[in-house]
Amino acid sequence: MNTQLRRAAVAVAATAMAVSLAACGSAKEAGGGASGGDDKKKDGPLTIGLLLPEDQTARYENFDKPLIEKRIKELCSDCEISYVNAKEDASTQQQQMNSMITKKVDAIILDAVDAKSIAGSVNKADQAGIPVVAYDRLAEGPISAYTSFDNEQVGKVQGTALLEELGDKAEDGQIVMMNGSPTDPNAAMFKKGAKSVLDGKVKVGKSYDTTGWKPEEANKNMSGAIASLGKDNIVGVYSANDGMAGGIITALKSAGVDPLPPVTGQDAELAGVQRIISGDQFMTVYKPFQPEAYAAAEMAVALARGEKPETETTVDSATTKDVPATLIEPIAVTVDNLKDTVVKDGLYTVEEICTAKYAEACEKAGLK
């Protein structure tokens, strides 16, 4: 296990120990974790609301949801989990939050579609005495805790990997920046981190903020960039995640770009990992989902019981200062360290990655 993963594991282990110790005592009355809450339910099993933002990115349904649910049940066997997915619709998520408040859940884990527009619902939850754990994205409003990755560092990891791969070519052409959704505060942090590395080292020919992180939007934008800049003048592409990287690579291939320029990514999606094996995608950022998911579950259970969660640091949102937070380090993954990261950690098996289509490439990469 590399140093970054060890640090993440130690941080989460510390959080887990603190919450487990808190769980050994008698639970406080629900509602103690936030202001207000006089009318919250006092008896019966605790209920944790889980609100995820979309199902276009494979990670949410395949990793985040089952890991969070597993950890909640480990900490609180009789806890009930109320799960909903907003499917990229901010208004839907506001309605879902209001429904959770009406149900008088004991805590909410929220991954916001739109960090700004959800603030009103977060405020309503606070007034009802329901603590809200911001998960993965730093929602605005009076949240009680936050867990995510060091998102500026994610961008730095992507930018550094791209710059190193370009080498002398960085001076020969232009790159395209395909940033994430403008409603996602993480996207701004990824971009900031990437630009801190890339600015002054390579010319950015085109830069886009991609609505809803949609691969089809990235595909359309990339086609426009190729038409504007010329396919022979694009030496690399900064893609903020793997889903968009897929749309970008399709656009490059459709335009007859060969060889493909290095394209970055994020989330270590199976399709992204397979594109790295085949040589279509240069790298992805692996964010170990278990430490993040477990930290969110531990915070939510502690807050639902009226306990103060143990965290390593604090962060500031646009509306709230000194939010208790656990931040986890990201890891750059290329074909050279796939085996020692996503395979070693059990994110995917060799059999899942190395289907018939990728068998030859897997052999070459030393996976088979």
CSV table of C-alpha atoms in Angstrom, one decimal:
chain,number,residue,atom,x,y,z
A,1,MET,CA,0.0,0.0,0.0
A,2,ASN,CA,1.5,3.4,-0.9
A,3,THR,CA,2.0,6.3,1.5
A,4,GLN,CA,-1.1,8.2,0.3
A,5,LEU,CA,-3.4,5.2,0.9
A,6,ARG,CA,-1.8,4.5,4.3
A,7,ARG,CA,-2.6,8.1,5.3
A,8,ALA,CA,-6.2,7.8,4.2
A,9,ALA,CA,-6.6,4.5,6.0
A,10,VAL,CA,-5.1,5.9,9.2
A,11,ALA,CA,-7.3,8.9,9.1
A,12,VAL,CA,-10.5,6.9,8.6
A,13,ALA,CA,-9.4,4.3,11.2
A,14,ALA,CA,-9.1,7.1,13.7
A,15,THR,CA,-12.6,8.4,12.8
A,16,ALA,CA,-14.0,4.9,13.0
A,17,MET,CA,-12.4,4.3,16.5
A,18,ALA,CA,-13.8,7.5,17.8
A,19,VAL,CA,-17.3,6.8,16.5
A,20,SER,CA,-17.2,3.2,17.7
A,21,LEU,CA,-16.3,4.3,21.2
A,22,ALA,CA,-19.1,6.8,21.2
A,23,ALA,CA,-21.5,4.0,20.1
A,24,CYS,CA,-20.6,2.0,23.2
A,25,GLY,CA,-22.3,4.5,25.5
A,26,SER,CA,-26.1,5.2,25.6
A,27,ALA,CA,-27.3,7.1,22.6
A,28,LYS,CA,-28.3,10.7,23.3
A,29,GLU,CA,-31.7,11.9,22.2
A,30,ALA,CA,-32.0,12.5,18.5
A,31,GLY,CA,-31.8,16.1,17.6
A,32,GLY,CA,-28.7,17.0,19.7
A,33,GLY,CA,-26.5,17.3,16.7
A,34,ALA,CA,-28.0,20.6,15.4
A,35,SER,CA,-29.9,23.6,16.5
A,36,GLY,CA,-33.6,23.3,17.1
A,37,GLY,CA,-35.1,19.8,16.9
A,38,ASP,CA,-37.6,20.0,19.8
A,39,ASP,CA,-40.2,18.2,17.7
A,40,LYS,CA,-37.8,15.4,16.5
A,41,LYS,CA,-38.7,11.8,17.3
A,42,LYS,CA,-37.1,10.4,20.4
A,43,ASP,CA,-37.9,6.7,20.4
A,44,GLY,CA,-37.3,3.8,17.9
A,45,PRO,CA,-34.4,3.1,15.6
A,46,LEU,CA,-32.4,5.9,14.1
A,47,THR,CA,-33.0,6.8,10.4
A,48,ILE,CA,-30.2,8.1,8.2
A,49,GLY,CA,-31.1,9.8,5.0
A,50,LEU,CA,-28.7,9.3,2.0
A,51,LEU,CA,-29.1,11.6,-0.9
A,52,LEU,CA,-26.8,11.0,-3.9
A,53,PRO,CA,-26.7,13.4,-6.9
A,54,GLU,CA,-26.8,11.3,-10.1
A,55,ASP,CA,-26.4,7.9,-11.6
A,56,GLN,CA,-24.5,8.8,-14.8
A,57,THR,CA,-21.2,8.3,-13.0
A,58,ALA,CA,-20.8,4.7,-12.2
A,59,ARG,CA,-19.2,5.3,-8.7
A,60,TYR,CA,-22.3,6.4,-6.9
A,61,GLU,CA,-24.5,3.3,-7.3
A,62,ASN,CA,-21.6,0.8,-7.6
A,63,PHE,CA,-19.4,2.0,-4.7
A,64,ASP,CA,-20.6,5.0,-2.6
A,65,LYS,CA,-24.1,3.7,-1.8
A,66,PRO,CA,-23.3,0.1,-0.9
A,67,LEU,CA,-20.2,1.2,1.1
A,68,ILE,CA,-22.1,3.9,3.1
A,69,GLU,CA,-25.0,1.5,3.8
A,70,LYS,CA,-22.6,-1.3,4.9
A,71,ARG,CA,-20.7,1.0,7.3
A,72,ILE,CA,-23.9,2.4,8.8
A,73,LYS,CA,-25.2,-1.1,9.5
A,74,GLU,CA,-21.9,-2.1,11.1
A,75,LEU,CA,-22.1,0.8,13.5
A,76,CYS,CA,-25.8,0.7,14.1
A,77,SER,CA,-27.5,-2.6,13.2
A,78,ASP,CA,-31.0,-1.3,13.8
A,79,CYS,CA,-30.5,1.9,11.9
A,80,GLU,CA,-32.8,2.5,9.0
A,81,ILE,CA,-31.4,4.0,5.7
A,82,SER,CA,-33.6,6.2,3.5
A,83,TYR,CA,-31.9,6.4,0.1
A,84,VAL,CA,-32.8,8.6,-2.9
A,85,ASN,CA,-30.9,9.7,-6.1
A,86,ALA,CA,-31.6,13.1,-7.6
A,87,LYS,CA,-30.6,12.0,-11.2
A,88,GLU,CA,-28.8,15.3,-11.8
A,89,ASP,CA,-31.9,17.4,-11.0
A,90,ALA,CA,-31.3,20.1,-8.3
A,91,SER,CA,-35.1,20.8,-7.8
A,92,THR,CA,-35.7,17.1,-7.3
A,93,GLN,CA,-33.0,17.0,-4.7
A,94,GLN,CA,-34.5,19.9,-2.8
A,95,GLN,CA,-37.8,18.0,-2.8
A,96,GLN,CA,-36.0,14.9,-1.5
A,97,MET,CA,-34.4,16.9,1.3
A,98,ASN,CA,-37.7,18.4,2.3
A,99,SER,CA,-39.2,14.9,2.4
A,100,MET,CA,-36.4,13.7,4.7
A,101,ILE,CA,-37.1,16.7,7.0
A,102,THR,CA,-40.8,15.9,7.0
A,103,LYS,CA,-40.0,12.3,7.9
A,104,LYS,CA,-37.9,13.6,10.8
A,105,VAL,CA,-34.8,11.5,9.9
A,106,ASP,CA,-32.0,11.7,12.5
A,107,ALA,CA,-29.2,12.7,10.2
A,108,ILE,CA,-28.7,13.3,6.4
A,109,ILE,CA,-25.7,12.4,4.2
A,110,LEU,CA,-26.0,14.8,1.2
A,111,ASP,CA,-24.0,14.8,-2.0
A,112,ALA,CA,-25.4,18.0,-3.6
A,113,VAL,CA,-26.4,18.3,-7.2
A,114,ASP,CA,-26.0,22.1,-6.9
A,115,ALA,CA,-24.1,23.2,-3.8
A,116,LYS,CA,-25.7,26.7,-3.8
A,117,SER,CA,-29.3,26.0,-4.5
A,118,ILE,CA,-29.5,23.3,-1.8
A,119,ALA,CA,-28.5,25.7,1.0
A,120,GLY,CA,-32.1,26.6,1.8
A,121,SER,CA,-33.0,22.9,2.4
A,122,VAL,CA,-29.8,22.5,4.5
A,123,ASN,CA,-31.0,25.5,6.6
A,124,LYS,CA,-34.5,23.9,7.0
A,125,ALA,CA,-32.8,20.7,8.2
A,126,ASP,CA,-30.7,22.6,10.7
A,127,GLN,CA,-33.8,24.4,12.0
A,128,ALA,CA,-35.5,21.0,12.4
A,129,GLY,CA,-32.5,19.7,14.4
A,130,ILE,CA,-31.3,17.4,11.7
A,131,PRO,CA,-27.5,17.4,11.2
A,132,VAL,CA,-26.3,17.2,7.6
A,133,VAL,CA,-23.1,15.6,6.5
A,134,ALA,CA,-21.9,17.1,3.2
A,135,TYR,CA,-20.5,14.2,1.2
A,136,ASP,CA,-18.0,14.6,-1.6
A,137,ARG,CA,-19.2,18.1,-2.5
A,138,LEU,CA,-19.2,21.0,0.0
A,139,ALA,CA,-22.8,22.0,0.1
A,140,GLU,CA,-23.6,25.5,1.3
A,141,GLY,CA,-25.7,26.2,4.4
A,142,PRO,CA,-25.2,25.2,8.1
A,143,ILE,CA,-23.8,21.7,7.5
A,144,SER,CA,-22.5,19.8,10.5
A,145,ALA,CA,-19.6,17.8,8.9
A,146,TYR,CA,-17.9,17.2,5.6
A,147,THR,CA,-15.9,14.4,4.0
A,148,SER,CA,-14.3,14.4,0.5
A,149,PHE,CA,-11.0,14.3,-1.2
A,150,ASP,CA,-8.5,17.1,-1.3
A,151,ASN,CA,-10.1,18.3,-4.5
A,152,GLU,CA,-7.5,21.0,-5.3
A,153,GLN,CA,-4.9,18.3,-5.0
A,154,VAL,CA,-6.9,16.1,-7.5
A,155,GLY,CA,-6.5,18.8,-10.1
A,156,LYS,CA,-2.8,19.2,-9.3
A,157,VAL,CA,-2.4,15.4,-9.7
A,158,GLN,CA,-4.1,15.5,-13.1
A,159,GLY,CA,-2.2,18.6,-14.3
A,160,THR,CA,1.2,17.3,-13.2
A,161,ALA,CA,0.6,13.9,-14.9
A,162,LEU,CA,-0.4,15.6,-18.1
A,163,LEU,CA,2.5,18.0,-18.1
A,164,GLU,CA,5.0,15.2,-17.4
A,165,GLU,CA,3.6,13.1,-20.2
A,166,LEU,CA,3.7,16.0,-22.7
A,167,GLY,CA,7.4,16.7,-21.9
A,168,ASP,CA,8.8,18.9,-24.7
A,169,LYS,CA,5.5,18.7,-26.6
A,170,ALA,CA,4.0,21.1,-24.1
A,171,GLU,CA,5.6,24.0,-26.1
A,172,ASP,CA,4.5,22.6,-29.5
A,173,GLY,CA,0.8,23.0,-29.4
A,174,GLN,CA,-2.3,23.6,-27.3
A,175,ILE,CA,-4.4,21.7,-24.8
A,176,VAL,CA,-8.1,21.6,-24.3
A,177,MET,CA,-9.5,21.8,-20.7
A,178,MET,CA,-12.7,20.0,-20.2
A,179,ASN,CA,-13.8,21.0,-16.7
A,180,GLY,CA,-16.7,19.6,-14.7
A,181,SER,CA,-20.1,21.0,-14.0
A,182,PRO,CA,-20.3,24.7,-13.0
A,183,THR,CA,-22.9,23.8,-10.3
A,184,ASP,CA,-20.4,21.4,-8.6
A,185,PRO,CA,-17.9,23.3,-6.3
A,186,ASN,CA,-15.5,20.4,-6.6
A,187,ALA,CA,-15.2,21.1,-10.4
A,188,ALA,CA,-13.9,24.6,-9.6
A,189,MET,CA,-11.3,23.2,-7.2
A,190,PHE,CA,-10.2,20.6,-9.7
A,191,LYS,CA,-9.7,23.4,-12.3
A,192,LYS,CA,-7.9,25.6,-9.8
A,193,GLY,CA,-5.5,22.8,-8.9
A,194,ALA,CA,-4.9,21.9,-12.5
A,195,LYS,CA,-4.3,25.5,-13.6
A,196,SER,CA,-1.8,26.0,-10.7
A,197,VAL,CA,0.4,23.4,-12.4
A,198,LEU,CA,-0.4,24.1,-16.1
A,199,ASP,CA,-0.5,27.9,-16.2
A,200,GLY,CA,2.7,29.2,-17.9
A,201,LYS,CA,3.8,25.7,-19.0
A,202,VAL,CA,1.3,25.0,-21.8
A,203,LYS,CA,-1.1,27.0,-23.9
A,204,VAL,CA,-4.8,26.4,-23.2
A,205,GLY,CA,-6.5,26.7,-26.6
A,206,LYS,CA,-10.0,26.0,-25.4
A,207,SER,CA,-11.6,25.6,-21.9
A,208,TYR,CA,-15.1,24.4,-21.2
A,209,ASP,CA,-17.3,24.0,-18.1
A,210,THR,CA,-19.3,20.9,-18.9
A,211,THR,CA,-23.0,20.9,-18.0
A,212,GLY,CA,-23.9,18.0,-15.6
A,213,TRP,CA,-20.6,16.3,-16.2
A,214,LYS,CA,-22.3,14.7,-19.2
A,215,PRO,CA,-20.1,12.7,-21.6
A,216,GLU,CA,-22.2,13.8,-24.6
A,217,GLU,CA,-21.6,17.5,-23.7
A,218,ALA,CA,-17.9,16.8,-23.5
A,219,ASN,CA,-18.1,15.1,-26.9
A,220,LYS,CA,-19.8,18.1,-28.4
A,221,ASN,CA,-17.4,20.6,-26.9
A,222,MET,CA,-14.4,18.5,-28.0
A,223,SER,CA,-15.7,18.4,-31.5
A,224,GLY,CA,-15.9,22.2,-31.4
A,225,ALA,CA,-12.4,22.5,-30.1
A,226,ILE,CA,-11.0,20.3,-32.9
A,227,ALA,CA,-12.8,22.3,-35.5
A,228,SER,CA,-11.5,25.6,-34.0
A,229,LEU,CA,-7.9,24.6,-33.2
A,230,GLY,CA,-7.2,22.0,-35.8
A,231,LYS,CA,-6.7,18.4,-34.9
A,232,ASP,CA,-2.9,18.5,-35.4
A,233,ASN,CA,-2.5,21.4,-32.9
A,234,ILE,CA,-4.0,19.7,-29.9
A,235,VAL,CA,-1.2,18.0,-27.9
A,236,GLY,CA,-3.2,17.0,-24.8
A,237,VAL,CA,-6.6,17.1,-23.1
A,238,TYR,CA,-7.4,17.8,-19.5
A,239,SER,CA,-10.6,15.9,-18.7
A,240,ALA,CA,-11.9,16.3,-15.2
A,241,ASN,CA,-13.3,12.8,-15.0
A,242,ASP,CA,-13.5,9.5,-16.8
A,243,GLY,CA,-17.0,9.8,-18.1
A,244,MET,CA,-16.1,13.0,-20.0
A,245,ALA,CA,-12.8,11.4,-21.1
A,246,GLY,CA,-14.9,8.7,-22.9
A,247,GLY,CA,-16.8,11.4,-24.8
A,248,ILE,CA,-13.6,13.3,-25.6
A,249,ILE,CA,-11.8,10.2,-27.0
A,250,THR,CA,-14.8,9.4,-29.2
A,251,ALA,CA,-14.7,12.9,-30.6
A,252,LEU,CA,-11.0,12.6,-31.3
A,253,LYS,CA,-11.3,9.3,-33.0
A,254,SER,CA,-14.2,10.5,-35.1
A,255,ALA,CA,-12.1,13.4,-36.3
A,256,GLY,CA,-9.3,11.0,-37.3
A,257,VAL,CA,-6.8,12.1,-34.7
A,258,ASP,CA,-4.1,9.5,-34.6
A,259,PRO,CA,-2.2,9.0,-32.4
A,260,LEU,CA,-4.4,10.2,-29.6
A,261,PRO,CA,-3.1,12.9,-27.4
A,262,PRO,CA,-2.8,12.1,-23.7
A,263,VAL,CA,-6.3,12.5,-22.0
A,264,THR,CA,-6.6,12.7,-18.2
A,265,GLY,CA,-9.5,11.4,-16.1
A,266,GLN,CA,-10.8,10.8,-12.6
A,267,ASP,CA,-12.8,8.2,-10.6
A,268,ALA,CA,-11.1,5.1,-11.9
A,269,GLU,CA,-14.3,3.9,-13.6
A,270,LEU,CA,-14.0,0.5,-15.1
A,271,ALA,CA,-14.4,1.9,-18.7
A,272,GLY,CA,-11.7,4.4,-17.9
A,273,VAL,CA,-9.3,1.8,-16.6
A,274,GLN,CA,-9.9,-0.3,-19.7
A,275,ARG,CA,-9.2,2.7,-21.9
A,276,ILE,CA,-5.9,3.2,-20.0
A,277,ILE,CA,-5.1,-0.5,-20.7
A,278,SER,CA,-5.8,-0.1,-24.4
A,279,GLY,CA,-3.8,3.2,-24.6
A,280,ASP,CA,-6.8,5.4,-25.5
A,281,GLN,CA,-6.7,7.3,-22.1
A,282,PHE,CA,-3.5,8.3,-20.4
A,283,MET,CA,-4.4,8.4,-16.7
A,284,THR,CA,-7.2,8.6,-14.1
A,285,VAL,CA,-7.3,9.7,-10.5
A,286,TYR,CA,-8.1,6.9,-8.1
A,287,LYS,CA,-10.0,8.1,-5.1
A,288,PRO,CA,-10.4,5.2,-2.6
A,289,PHE,CA,-14.1,5.2,-2.1
A,290,GLN,CA,-14.2,3.2,1.1
A,291,PRO,CA,-12.4,5.7,3.4
A,292,GLU,CA,-14.6,8.5,2.1
A,293,ALA,CA,-17.8,6.5,2.4
A,294,TYR,CA,-17.0,5.1,5.8
A,295,ALA,CA,-16.1,8.5,7.1
A,296,ALA,CA,-19.5,9.8,6.0
A,297,ALA,CA,-21.3,6.9,7.6
A,298,GLU,CA,-19.4,7.3,10.9
A,299,MET,CA,-20.1,11.1,11.0
A,300,ALA,CA,-23.8,10.6,10.3
A,301,VAL,CA,-24.3,7.9,13.0
A,302,ALA,CA,-22.4,9.9,15.5
A,303,LEU,CA,-24.4,13.1,14.8
A,304,ALA,CA,-27.7,11.1,14.8
A,305,ARG,CA,-26.8,9.9,18.3
A,306,GLY,CA,-26.0,13.4,19.5
A,307,GLU,CA,-22.2,12.8,19.5
A,308,LYS,CA,-19.6,15.1,18.0
A,309,PRO,CA,-17.7,13.3,15.3
A,310,GLU,CA,-13.9,13.2,15.4
A,311,THR,CA,-12.3,14.7,12.3
A,312,GLU,CA,-8.8,15.7,11.3
A,313,THR,CA,-9.4,19.3,10.1
A,314,THR,CA,-11.9,22.0,9.3
A,315,VAL,CA,-13.0,23.7,6.0
A,316,ASP,CA,-14.9,26.8,5.1
A,317,SER,CA,-17.7,26.9,2.7
A,318,ALA,CA,-19.1,30.1,1.2
A,319,THR,CA,-21.6,30.3,4.0
A,320,THR,CA,-20.2,28.3,6.9
A,321,LYS,CA,-16.8,28.5,8.7
A,322,ASP,CA,-14.9,25.8,10.5
A,323,VAL,CA,-16.9,22.8,9.3
A,324,PRO,CA,-15.4,19.6,10.8
A,325,ALA,CA,-13.9,17.6,7.9
A,326,THR,CA,-12.0,14.5,6.8
A,327,LEU,CA,-10.1,14.9,3.6
A,328,ILE,CA,-8.5,12.0,1.8
A,329,GLU,CA,-5.6,12.1,-0.6
A,330,PRO,CA,-6.1,11.1,-4.3
A,331,ILE,CA,-3.8,8.8,-6.3
A,332,ALA,CA,-2.6,9.1,-9.9
A,333,VAL,CA,-3.1,5.9,-11.9
A,334,THR,CA,-1.5,5.0,-15.3
A,335,VAL,CA,-1.0,1.7,-17.0
A,336,ASP,CA,2.3,1.4,-15.0
A,337,ASN,CA,0.6,1.2,-11.6
A,338,LEU,CA,-2.9,-0.2,-12.3
A,339,LYS,CA,-1.9,-3.5,-10.7
A,340,ASP,CA,-0.6,-1.9,-7.6
A,341,THR,CA,-3.6,0.4,-7.0
A,342,VAL,CA,-7.1,-0.4,-8.3
A,343,VAL,CA,-6.4,-4.2,-8.6
A,344,LYS,CA,-4.5,-4.5,-5.4
A,345,ASP,CA,-7.2,-2.6,-3.4
A,346,GLY,CA,-9.9,-4.8,-4.9
A,347,LEU,CA,-11.7,-2.1,-6.8
A,348,TYR,CA,-11.8,-4.4,-9.8
A,349,THR,CA,-10.6,-7.9,-10.4
A,350,VAL,CA,-8.3,-8.7,-13.3
A,351,GLU,CA,-11.2,-10.7,-14.8
A,352,GLU,CA,-13.4,-7.7,-14.7
A,353,ILE,CA,-10.9,-5.5,-16.4
A,354,CYS,CA,-9.4,-8.0,-18.9
A,355,THR,CA,-12.4,-9.0,-21.0
A,356,ALA,CA,-11.8,-10.6,-24.4
A,357,LYS,CA,-11.5,-7.1,-26.0
A,358,TYR,CA,-8.7,-6.1,-23.7
A,359,ALA,CA,-6.9,-9.5,-23.2
A,360,GLU,CA,-4.0,-8.7,-25.4
A,361,ALA,CA,-3.5,-5.3,-23.9
A,362,CYS,CA,-3.7,-6.7,-20.4
A,363,GLU,CA,-1.0,-9.2,-21.2
A,364,LYS,CA,1.2,-6.4,-22.4
A,365,ALA,CA,0.5,-4.5,-19.3
A,366,GLY,CA,1.4,-7.4,-17.1
A,367,LEU,CA,-2.1,-7.9,-15.7
A,368,LYS,CA,-2.5,-11.5,-17.1
